[in-house]
Amino acid sequence: MSSVVLGLLIPFAGTTLGAACVFLMKKDLNDTVQRLLMGFAAGVMTAASVWSLLIPSMNMAGDMGKFAFIPALTGFALGIAFLFTLDRVIPHLHAAAERPEGPKTALGKTAMLVFAVTLHNIPEGMAVGVVFASLLEQNEMVSAAAAFALSIGIALQNFPEGAIISMPLRNQGNGKLKSFWYGTLSGAVEPIAALVTILLTGIITAALPYLLAFAAGAMIYVVVEELLPEATRDEKTDVCTLGFAAGFAVMMVLDVALG
């Protein structure tokens, strides 16, 4: 059980360390660096969705023969629909955007920036949670190494996210400690989402293939709807492409080598 707790907290630690950059850096992250890091995060999430979530989902449904894709397809579609709905009912503001998304609200810019990253982190927490749930169920399709590979991969891409949220808040006039706190708070949803996913899986063990694919769908939605558009705005795509390739390769190597 202690290893599961550690696995759930590793991604949160990545966000916290990234947010701590506000104590070490005086200026905001360079635009090129931000695009590179967002591309890296997109690559990690895409690779994790394939190797750590969708493929295990179909393997778990192997007894369905040629219809083994059904749980993966169903869960994937529901994950997309879930994030699509949250994106429209929760007011939020992406770091590179000028206008907020979702319903009109009196919330300040700081709160909506935090909501945007929090919304992004929900599927990542679910992904880690469902993989460790598979480990707790002693499912042979998911090893401890593979579960920690996903956790470490998410933590790697959470590090720049923590900095991307805390540094702009600091430059808006917030104190260093407050900016760090908000950056850290945005990542707190991950272990919570992971724990909720584990509890749901414990109730319905047969739902594991669906939940794995659900998390994959939610993460792919974030990649396509948020990360890639922000990183490739103004047609500056080269840096994002390199970051995406690096992130995809790192996550693929982690999953295959450790899994």
Short mmCIF file of N, CA, C and O in Angstrom, two decimals, residues 57-172:
data_model
loop_
_atom_site.label_atom_id
_atom_site.label_comp_id
_atom_site.label_asym_id
_atom_site.label_seq_id
_atom_site.Cartn_x
_atom_site.Cartn_y
_atom_site.Cartn_z
N SER A 57 -5.91 -1.67 -21.79
CA SER A 57 -7.37 -1.81 -21.80
C SER A 57 -7.81 -2.90 -22.76
O SER A 57 -8.64 -3.76 -22.42
N MET A 58 -7.24 -2.91 -23.96
CA MET A 58 -7.61 -3.93 -24.95
C MET A 58 -7.08 -5.31 -24.56
O MET A 58 -7.74 -6.33 -24.81
N ASN A 59 -5.91 -5.33 -23.92
CA ASN A 59 -5.37 -6.62 -23.47
C ASN A 59 -6.25 -7.23 -22.39
O ASN A 59 -6.45 -8.46 -22.36
N MET A 60 -6.76 -6.40 -21.48
CA MET A 60 -7.64 -6.90 -20.41
C MET A 60 -8.94 -7.46 -20.97
O MET A 60 -9.56 -8.33 -20.35
N ALA A 61 -9.36 -6.94 -22.13
CA ALA A 61 -10.60 -7.41 -22.74
C ALA A 61 -10.31 -8.46 -23.81
O ALA A 61 -11.14 -8.71 -24.69
N GLY A 62 -9.14 -9.10 -23.72
CA GLY A 62 -8.73 -10.06 -24.74
C GLY A 62 -9.68 -11.23 -24.93
O GLY A 62 -9.77 -11.80 -26.01
N ASP A 63 -10.43 -11.57 -23.85
CA ASP A 63 -11.35 -12.70 -23.97
C ASP A 63 -12.55 -12.38 -24.86
O ASP A 63 -13.33 -13.27 -25.19
N MET A 64 -12.69 -11.11 -25.27
CA MET A 64 -13.78 -10.72 -26.17
C MET A 64 -13.39 -10.93 -27.63
O MET A 64 -14.17 -10.65 -28.54
N GLY A 65 -12.16 -11.43 -27.84
CA GLY A 65 -11.72 -11.71 -29.20
C GLY A 65 -11.60 -10.47 -30.05
O GLY A 65 -11.04 -9.46 -29.62
N LYS A 66 -12.18 -10.52 -31.26
CA LYS A 66 -12.06 -9.37 -32.16
C LYS A 66 -12.86 -8.16 -31.70
O LYS A 66 -12.75 -7.08 -32.27
N PHE A 67 -13.67 -8.34 -30.66
CA PHE A 67 -14.43 -7.21 -30.10
C PHE A 67 -13.75 -6.62 -28.86
O PHE A 67 -14.36 -5.86 -28.11
N ALA A 68 -12.48 -6.93 -28.66
CA ALA A 68 -11.74 -6.44 -27.49
C ALA A 68 -11.57 -4.93 -27.51
O ALA A 68 -11.23 -4.32 -26.50
N PHE A 69 -11.84 -4.33 -28.67
CA PHE A 69 -11.72 -2.88 -28.77
C PHE A 69 -12.91 -2.14 -28.13
O PHE A 69 -12.83 -0.93 -27.88
N ILE A 70 -14.01 -2.85 -27.87
CA ILE A 70 -15.23 -2.19 -27.41
C ILE A 70 -15.04 -1.44 -26.08
O ILE A 70 -15.41 -0.27 -25.97
N PRO A 71 -14.48 -2.08 -25.03
CA PRO A 71 -14.26 -1.31 -23.79
C PRO A 71 -13.36 -0.10 -24.00
O PRO A 71 -13.60 0.98 -23.45
N ALA A 72 -12.30 -0.28 -24.81
CA ALA A 72 -11.37 0.83 -25.07
C ALA A 72 -12.07 1.95 -25.82
O ALA A 72 -11.92 3.14 -25.48
N LEU A 73 -12.84 1.61 -26.83
CA LEU A 73 -13.55 2.62 -27.61
C LEU A 73 -14.59 3.34 -26.77
O LEU A 73 -14.72 4.57 -26.81
N THR A 74 -15.35 2.56 -25.98
CA THR A 74 -16.39 3.15 -25.14
C THR A 74 -15.79 4.09 -24.09
O THR A 74 -16.24 5.22 -23.91
N GLY A 75 -14.78 3.60 -23.38
CA GLY A 75 -14.14 4.42 -22.36
C GLY A 75 -13.50 5.65 -22.94
O GLY A 75 -13.59 6.75 -22.38
N PHE A 76 -12.84 5.51 -24.09
CA PHE A 76 -12.18 6.64 -24.74
C PHE A 76 -13.20 7.73 -25.09
O PHE A 76 -12.98 8.91 -24.82
N ALA A 77 -14.32 7.32 -25.67
CA ALA A 77 -15.36 8.29 -26.05
C ALA A 77 -15.94 8.99 -24.82
O ALA A 77 -16.18 10.20 -24.83
N LEU A 78 -16.16 8.23 -23.74
CA LEU A 78 -16.70 8.82 -22.52
C LEU A 78 -15.70 9.79 -21.89
O LEU A 78 -16.09 10.82 -21.32
N GLY A 79 -14.40 9.47 -21.98
CA GLY A 79 -13.37 10.37 -21.46
C GLY A 79 -13.35 11.70 -22.20
O GLY A 79 -13.23 12.76 -21.60
N ILE A 80 -13.48 11.63 -23.53
CA ILE A 80 -13.55 12.84 -24.34
C ILE A 80 -14.78 13.66 -23.95
O ILE A 80 -14.71 14.88 -23.74
N ALA A 81 -15.93 12.97 -23.82
CA ALA A 81 -17.18 13.66 -23.48
C ALA A 81 -17.11 14.30 -22.09
O ALA A 81 -17.62 15.40 -21.87
N PHE A 82 -16.45 13.62 -21.15
CA PHE A 82 -16.32 14.13 -19.78
C PHE A 82 -15.55 15.44 -19.75
O PHE A 82 -15.98 16.43 -19.16
N LEU A 83 -14.38 15.48 -20.41
CA LEU A 83 -13.58 16.71 -20.44
C LEU A 83 -14.24 17.79 -21.27
O LEU A 83 -14.15 18.99 -20.94
N PHE A 84 -14.94 17.40 -22.32
CA PHE A 84 -15.68 18.36 -23.14
C PHE A 84 -16.72 19.08 -22.29
O PHE A 84 -16.89 20.30 -22.38
N THR A 85 -17.39 18.31 -21.42
CA THR A 85 -18.41 18.90 -20.54
C THR A 85 -17.78 19.81 -19.50
O THR A 85 -18.24 20.94 -19.27
N LEU A 86 -16.72 19.33 -18.83
CA LEU A 86 -16.06 20.15 -17.82
C LEU A 86 -15.53 21.45 -18.42
O LEU A 86 -15.58 22.51 -17.79
N ASP A 87 -15.04 21.36 -19.64
CA ASP A 87 -14.48 22.53 -20.31
C ASP A 87 -15.52 23.64 -20.50
O ASP A 87 -15.17 24.82 -20.60
N ARG A 88 -16.78 23.24 -20.53
CA ARG A 88 -17.84 24.20 -20.78
C ARG A 88 -18.61 24.64 -19.53
O ARG A 88 -19.31 25.64 -19.56
N VAL A 89 -18.48 23.90 -18.46
CA VAL A 89 -19.22 24.27 -17.25
C VAL A 89 -18.33 24.90 -16.17
O VAL A 89 -18.84 25.45 -15.20
N ILE A 90 -16.99 24.80 -16.35
CA ILE A 90 -16.07 25.38 -15.37
C ILE A 90 -15.39 26.61 -15.97
O ILE A 90 -14.72 26.49 -17.01
N PRO A 91 -15.55 27.78 -15.39
CA PRO A 91 -14.86 28.97 -15.91
C PRO A 91 -13.36 28.85 -15.71
O PRO A 91 -12.89 28.52 -14.62
N HIS A 92 -12.59 29.09 -16.76
CA HIS A 92 -11.13 28.96 -16.66
C HIS A 92 -10.46 29.83 -17.72
O HIS A 92 -11.07 30.21 -18.72
N LEU A 93 -9.18 30.12 -17.49
CA LEU A 93 -8.42 30.96 -18.40
C LEU A 93 -7.06 30.32 -18.62
O LEU A 93 -6.30 30.12 -17.67
N HIS A 94 -6.74 29.99 -19.87
CA HIS A 94 -5.43 29.41 -20.18
C HIS A 94 -4.37 30.51 -20.15
O HIS A 94 -4.65 31.68 -20.43
N ALA A 95 -3.15 30.11 -19.81
CA ALA A 95 -2.07 31.08 -19.59
C ALA A 95 -1.82 31.97 -20.80
O ALA A 95 -1.51 33.15 -20.66
N ALA A 96 -1.93 31.42 -22.00
CA ALA A 96 -1.62 32.20 -23.20
C ALA A 96 -2.85 32.86 -23.82
O ALA A 96 -2.76 33.53 -24.84
N ALA A 97 -4.01 32.70 -23.18
CA ALA A 97 -5.25 33.24 -23.74
C ALA A 97 -5.59 34.60 -23.12
O ALA A 97 -5.16 34.93 -22.02
N GLU A 98 -6.36 35.37 -23.86
CA GLU A 98 -6.80 36.67 -23.36
C GLU A 98 -8.23 36.61 -22.83
O GLU A 98 -8.59 37.38 -21.94
N ARG A 99 -9.02 35.71 -23.37
CA ARG A 99 -10.42 35.59 -22.95
C ARG A 99 -10.64 34.27 -22.20
O ARG A 99 -10.14 33.23 -22.62
N PRO A 100 -11.41 34.31 -21.12
CA PRO A 100 -11.71 33.08 -20.38
C PRO A 100 -12.68 32.19 -21.15
O PRO A 100 -13.39 32.66 -22.04
N GLU A 101 -12.70 30.93 -20.79
CA GLU A 101 -13.64 29.98 -21.38
C GLU A 101 -14.64 29.54 -20.32
O GLU A 101 -14.41 29.70 -19.13
N GLY A 102 -15.74 28.93 -20.76
CA GLY A 102 -16.76 28.49 -19.82
C GLY A 102 -17.76 29.60 -19.53
O GLY A 102 -17.74 30.65 -20.17
N PRO A 103 -18.65 29.37 -18.57
CA PRO A 103 -19.68 30.36 -18.24
C PRO A 103 -19.08 31.65 -17.67
O PRO A 103 -17.98 31.64 -17.13
N LYS A 104 -19.81 32.75 -17.80
CA LYS A 104 -19.36 34.03 -17.25
C LYS A 104 -19.31 33.94 -15.73
O LYS A 104 -20.15 33.30 -15.11
N THR A 105 -18.32 34.59 -15.15
CA THR A 105 -18.15 34.52 -13.71
C THR A 105 -17.48 35.79 -13.21
O THR A 105 -16.84 36.52 -13.98
N ALA A 106 -17.60 36.02 -11.91
CA ALA A 106 -16.95 37.18 -11.29
C ALA A 106 -15.57 36.81 -10.75
O ALA A 106 -14.91 37.65 -10.13
N LEU A 107 -15.15 35.58 -10.96
CA LEU A 107 -13.85 35.14 -10.47
C LEU A 107 -12.73 35.95 -11.10
O LEU A 107 -12.82 36.38 -12.26
N GLY A 108 -11.67 36.16 -10.35
CA GLY A 108 -10.52 36.90 -10.84
C GLY A 108 -9.68 36.07 -11.79
O GLY A 108 -9.84 34.85 -11.92
N LYS A 109 -8.72 36.73 -12.46
CA LYS A 109 -7.87 36.07 -13.43
C LYS A 109 -7.03 34.98 -12.78
O LYS A 109 -6.83 33.90 -13.36
N THR A 110 -6.54 35.25 -11.57
CA THR A 110 -5.70 34.27 -10.88
C THR A 110 -6.45 32.96 -10.65
O THR A 110 -5.94 31.87 -10.93
N ALA A 111 -7.68 33.06 -10.14
CA ALA A 111 -8.49 31.88 -9.87
C ALA A 111 -8.77 31.09 -11.14
O ALA A 111 -8.70 29.85 -11.15
N MET A 112 -9.04 31.79 -12.23
CA MET A 112 -9.36 31.10 -13.49
C MET A 112 -8.13 30.44 -14.10
O MET A 112 -8.23 29.41 -14.76
N LEU A 113 -6.95 31.05 -13.89
CA LEU A 113 -5.71 30.40 -14.34
C LEU A 113 -5.50 29.08 -13.60
O LEU A 113 -5.12 28.07 -14.19
N VAL A 114 -5.74 29.11 -12.29
CA VAL A 114 -5.60 27.90 -11.48
C VAL A 114 -6.62 26.85 -11.90
O VAL A 114 -6.30 25.66 -12.00
N PHE A 115 -7.86 27.28 -12.18
CA PHE A 115 -8.89 26.35 -12.63
C PHE A 115 -8.50 25.68 -13.94
O PHE A 115 -8.78 24.49 -14.16
N ALA A 116 -7.85 26.44 -14.84
CA ALA A 116 -7.45 25.88 -16.14
C ALA A 116 -6.47 24.74 -15.96
O ALA A 116 -6.60 23.67 -16.58
N VAL A 117 -5.46 24.95 -15.11
CA VAL A 117 -4.46 23.89 -14.87
C VAL A 117 -5.08 22.74 -14.09
O VAL A 117 -4.77 21.56 -14.33
N THR A 118 -5.96 23.06 -13.16
CA THR A 118 -6.65 22.01 -12.39
C THR A 118 -7.46 21.12 -13.31
O THR A 118 -7.45 19.88 -13.19
N LEU A 119 -8.18 21.73 -14.25
CA LEU A 119 -8.97 20.99 -15.23
C LEU A 119 -8.07 20.06 -16.04
O LEU A 119 -8.42 18.91 -16.32
N HIS A 120 -6.90 20.56 -16.37
CA HIS A 120 -5.90 19.79 -17.12
C HIS A 120 -5.40 18.60 -16.32
O HIS A 120 -5.15 17.52 -16.85
N ASN A 121 -5.28 18.77 -15.00
CA ASN A 121 -4.67 17.74 -14.15
C ASN A 121 -5.62 16.60 -13.77
O ASN A 121 -5.16 15.54 -13.34
N ILE A 122 -6.91 16.80 -13.91
CA ILE A 122 -7.87 15.76 -13.54
C ILE A 122 -7.63 14.45 -14.30
O ILE A 122 -7.52 13.38 -13.69
N PRO A 123 -7.54 14.49 -15.64
CA PRO A 123 -7.32 13.22 -16.36
C PRO A 123 -5.98 12.58 -16.03
O PRO A 123 -5.86 11.35 -16.05
N GLU A 124 -4.96 13.40 -15.72
CA GLU A 124 -3.67 12.83 -15.37
C GLU A 124 -3.76 12.07 -14.05
O GLU A 124 -3.20 10.98 -13.90
N GLY A 125 -4.47 12.64 -13.08
CA GLY A 125 -4.69 11.95 -11.82
C GLY A 125 -5.46 10.66 -12.01
O GLY A 125 -5.14 9.63 -11.40
N MET A 126 -6.48 10.72 -12.87
CA MET A 126 -7.28 9.51 -13.14
C MET A 126 -6.41 8.43 -13.79
O MET A 126 -6.56 7.24 -13.47
N ALA A 127 -5.52 8.84 -14.70
CA ALA A 127 -4.67 7.87 -15.38
C ALA A 127 -3.77 7.14 -14.39
O ALA A 127 -3.66 5.91 -14.41
N VAL A 128 -3.14 7.90 -13.49
CA VAL A 128 -2.28 7.29 -12.47
C VAL A 128 -3.10 6.40 -11.55
O VAL A 128 -2.70 5.28 -11.19
N GLY A 129 -4.28 6.88 -11.15
CA GLY A 129 -5.14 6.13 -10.24
C GLY A 129 -5.57 4.80 -10.82
O GLY A 129 -5.52 3.76 -10.13
N VAL A 130 -5.99 4.79 -12.07
CA VAL A 130 -6.51 3.55 -12.65
C VAL A 130 -5.39 2.54 -12.88
O VAL A 130 -5.61 1.31 -12.75
N VAL A 131 -4.18 3.01 -13.18
CA VAL A 131 -3.06 2.08 -13.36
C VAL A 131 -2.68 1.44 -12.02
O VAL A 131 -2.44 0.23 -11.94
N PHE A 132 -2.65 2.24 -10.96
CA PHE A 132 -2.34 1.67 -9.65
C PHE A 132 -3.50 0.82 -9.12
O PHE A 132 -3.28 -0.11 -8.34
N ALA A 133 -4.71 1.13 -9.55
CA ALA A 133 -5.85 0.28 -9.20
C ALA A 133 -5.67 -1.11 -9.82
O ALA A 133 -5.95 -2.13 -9.19
N SER A 134 -5.19 -1.13 -11.06
CA SER A 134 -4.91 -2.40 -11.73
C SER A 134 -3.84 -3.17 -10.97
O SER A 134 -3.90 -4.40 -10.84
N LEU A 135 -2.86 -2.44 -10.44
CA LEU A 135 -1.80 -3.08 -9.67
C LEU A 135 -2.35 -3.68 -8.38
O LEU A 135 -2.00 -4.80 -8.00
N LEU A 136 -3.24 -2.94 -7.72
CA LEU A 136 -3.85 -3.44 -6.48
C LEU A 136 -4.70 -4.68 -6.73
O LEU A 136 -4.81 -5.56 -5.88
N GLU A 137 -5.32 -4.72 -7.92
CA GLU A 137 -6.14 -5.88 -8.28
C GLU A 137 -5.28 -7.05 -8.75
O GLU A 137 -5.80 -8.09 -9.13
N GLN A 138 -3.95 -6.82 -8.74
CA GLN A 138 -2.99 -7.83 -9.18
C GLN A 138 -3.27 -8.30 -10.61
O GLN A 138 -3.16 -9.48 -10.93
N ASN A 139 -3.64 -7.32 -11.44
CA ASN A 139 -3.88 -7.62 -12.85
C ASN A 139 -2.54 -7.82 -13.55
O ASN A 139 -1.67 -6.95 -13.51
N GLU A 140 -2.37 -8.93 -14.20
CA GLU A 140 -1.09 -9.28 -14.82
C GLU A 140 -0.74 -8.37 -16.00
O GLU A 140 0.40 -8.36 -16.47
N MET A 141 -1.73 -7.60 -16.49
CA MET A 141 -1.47 -6.71 -17.61
C MET A 141 -0.70 -5.45 -17.21
O MET A 141 -0.19 -4.74 -18.07
N VAL A 142 -0.66 -5.15 -15.91
CA VAL A 142 0.01 -3.95 -15.42
C VAL A 142 0.98 -4.34 -14.31
O VAL A 142 0.58 -4.87 -13.28
N SER A 143 2.26 -4.05 -14.52
CA SER A 143 3.29 -4.35 -13.51
C SER A 143 3.54 -3.12 -12.66
O SER A 143 3.16 -2.00 -13.01
N ALA A 144 4.21 -3.32 -11.52
CA ALA A 144 4.56 -2.20 -10.65
C ALA A 144 5.48 -1.23 -11.39
O ALA A 144 5.35 -0.01 -11.26
N ALA A 145 6.41 -1.77 -12.17
CA ALA A 145 7.33 -0.92 -12.92
C ALA A 145 6.59 -0.05 -13.92
O ALA A 145 6.89 1.13 -14.10
N ALA A 146 5.60 -0.65 -14.60
CA ALA A 146 4.82 0.10 -15.59
C ALA A 146 4.01 1.20 -14.91
O ALA A 146 3.88 2.31 -15.44
N ALA A 147 3.45 0.89 -13.74
CA ALA A 147 2.67 1.88 -13.01
C ALA A 147 3.55 3.06 -12.59
O ALA A 147 3.16 4.23 -12.74
N PHE A 148 4.74 2.77 -12.09
CA PHE A 148 5.66 3.84 -11.69
C PHE A 148 6.22 4.59 -12.90
O PHE A 148 6.54 5.78 -12.80
N ALA A 149 6.34 3.90 -14.02
CA ALA A 149 6.80 4.57 -15.24
C ALA A 149 5.80 5.67 -15.63
O ALA A 149 6.19 6.79 -15.99
N LEU A 150 4.51 5.35 -15.56
CA LEU A 150 3.49 6.34 -15.87
C LEU A 150 3.53 7.48 -14.85
O LEU A 150 3.47 8.66 -15.22
N SER A 151 3.65 7.15 -13.58
CA SER A 151 3.69 8.16 -12.53
C SER A 151 4.87 9.11 -12.72
O SER A 151 4.73 10.33 -12.59
N ILE A 152 6.03 8.56 -13.04
CA ILE A 152 7.23 9.38 -13.26
C ILE A 152 7.08 10.23 -14.52
O ILE A 152 7.45 11.41 -14.55
N GLY A 153 6.51 9.64 -15.57
CA GLY A 153 6.29 10.39 -16.81
C GLY A 153 5.37 11.58 -16.60
O GLY A 153 5.64 12.69 -17.09
N ILE A 154 4.28 11.38 -15.85
CA ILE A 154 3.36 12.48 -15.55
C ILE A 154 4.06 13.53 -14.70
O ILE A 154 3.88 14.74 -14.90
N ALA A 155 4.89 13.10 -13.75
CA ALA A 155 5.63 14.04 -12.90
C ALA A 155 6.57 14.90 -13.73
O ALA A 155 6.71 16.11 -13.49
N LEU A 156 7.24 14.30 -14.73
CA LEU A 156 8.15 15.04 -15.59
C LEU A 156 7.45 16.16 -16.33
O LEU A 156 7.96 17.28 -16.45
N GLN A 157 6.25 15.87 -16.83
CA GLN A 157 5.55 16.92 -17.57
C GLN A 157 4.79 17.86 -16.64
O GLN A 157 4.38 18.93 -17.05
N ASN A 158 4.62 17.46 -15.37
CA ASN A 158 4.00 18.36 -14.39
C ASN A 158 4.97 19.44 -13.92
O ASN A 158 4.54 20.52 -13.50
N PHE A 159 6.28 19.15 -13.97
CA PHE A 159 7.27 20.12 -13.51
C PHE A 159 7.14 21.45 -14.26
O PHE A 159 7.00 22.50 -13.64
N PRO A 160 7.18 21.44 -15.61
CA PRO A 160 7.02 22.72 -16.30
C PRO A 160 5.65 23.34 -16.09
O PRO A 160 5.51 24.57 -16.09
N GLU A 161 4.60 22.50 -15.91
CA GLU A 161 3.27 23.05 -15.67
C GLU A 161 3.23 23.87 -14.39
O GLU A 161 2.59 24.92 -14.33
N GLY A 162 3.91 23.37 -13.35
CA GLY A 162 3.94 24.11 -12.10
C GLY A 162 4.58 25.46 -12.27
O GLY A 162 4.11 26.48 -11.72
N ALA A 163 5.67 25.52 -13.07
CA ALA A 163 6.35 26.79 -13.33
C ALA A 163 5.50 27.70 -14.21
O ALA A 163 5.45 28.92 -13.99
N ILE A 164 4.82 27.11 -15.19
CA ILE A 164 4.02 27.89 -16.12
C ILE A 164 2.84 28.57 -15.42
O ILE A 164 2.38 29.64 -15.84
N ILE A 165 2.36 28.01 -14.32
CA ILE A 165 1.26 28.64 -13.58
C ILE A 165 1.77 29.60 -12.52
O ILE A 165 1.21 30.68 -12.31
N SER A 166 2.87 29.27 -11.84
CA SER A 166 3.34 30.12 -10.74
C SER A 166 4.07 31.37 -11.22
O SER A 166 3.92 32.45 -10.63
N MET A 167 4.86 31.26 -12.29
CA MET A 167 5.63 32.40 -12.76
C MET A 167 4.74 33.54 -13.27
O MET A 167 4.95 34.71 -12.92
N PRO A 168 3.73 33.27 -14.11
CA PRO A 168 2.84 34.36 -14.54
C PRO A 168 2.11 35.01 -13.36
O PRO A 168 1.88 36.22 -13.36
N LEU A 169 1.72 34.21 -12.36
CA LEU A 169 1.05 34.77 -11.20
C LEU A 169 1.97 35.73 -10.45
O LEU A 169 1.54 36.79 -9.98
N ARG A 170 3.24 35.38 -10.36
CA ARG A 170 4.21 36.25 -9.72
C ARG A 170 4.36 37.55 -10.49
O ARG A 170 4.42 38.65 -9.91
N ASN A 171 4.39 37.46 -11.81
CA ASN A 171 4.56 38.65 -12.64
C ASN A 171 3.33 39.53 -12.67
O ASN A 171 3.39 40.68 -13.13
N GLN A 172 2.19 39.00 -12.22
CA GLN A 172 0.97 39.81 -12.11
C GLN A 172 0.93 40.60 -10.81
O GLN A 172 -0.03 41.32 -10.56
#
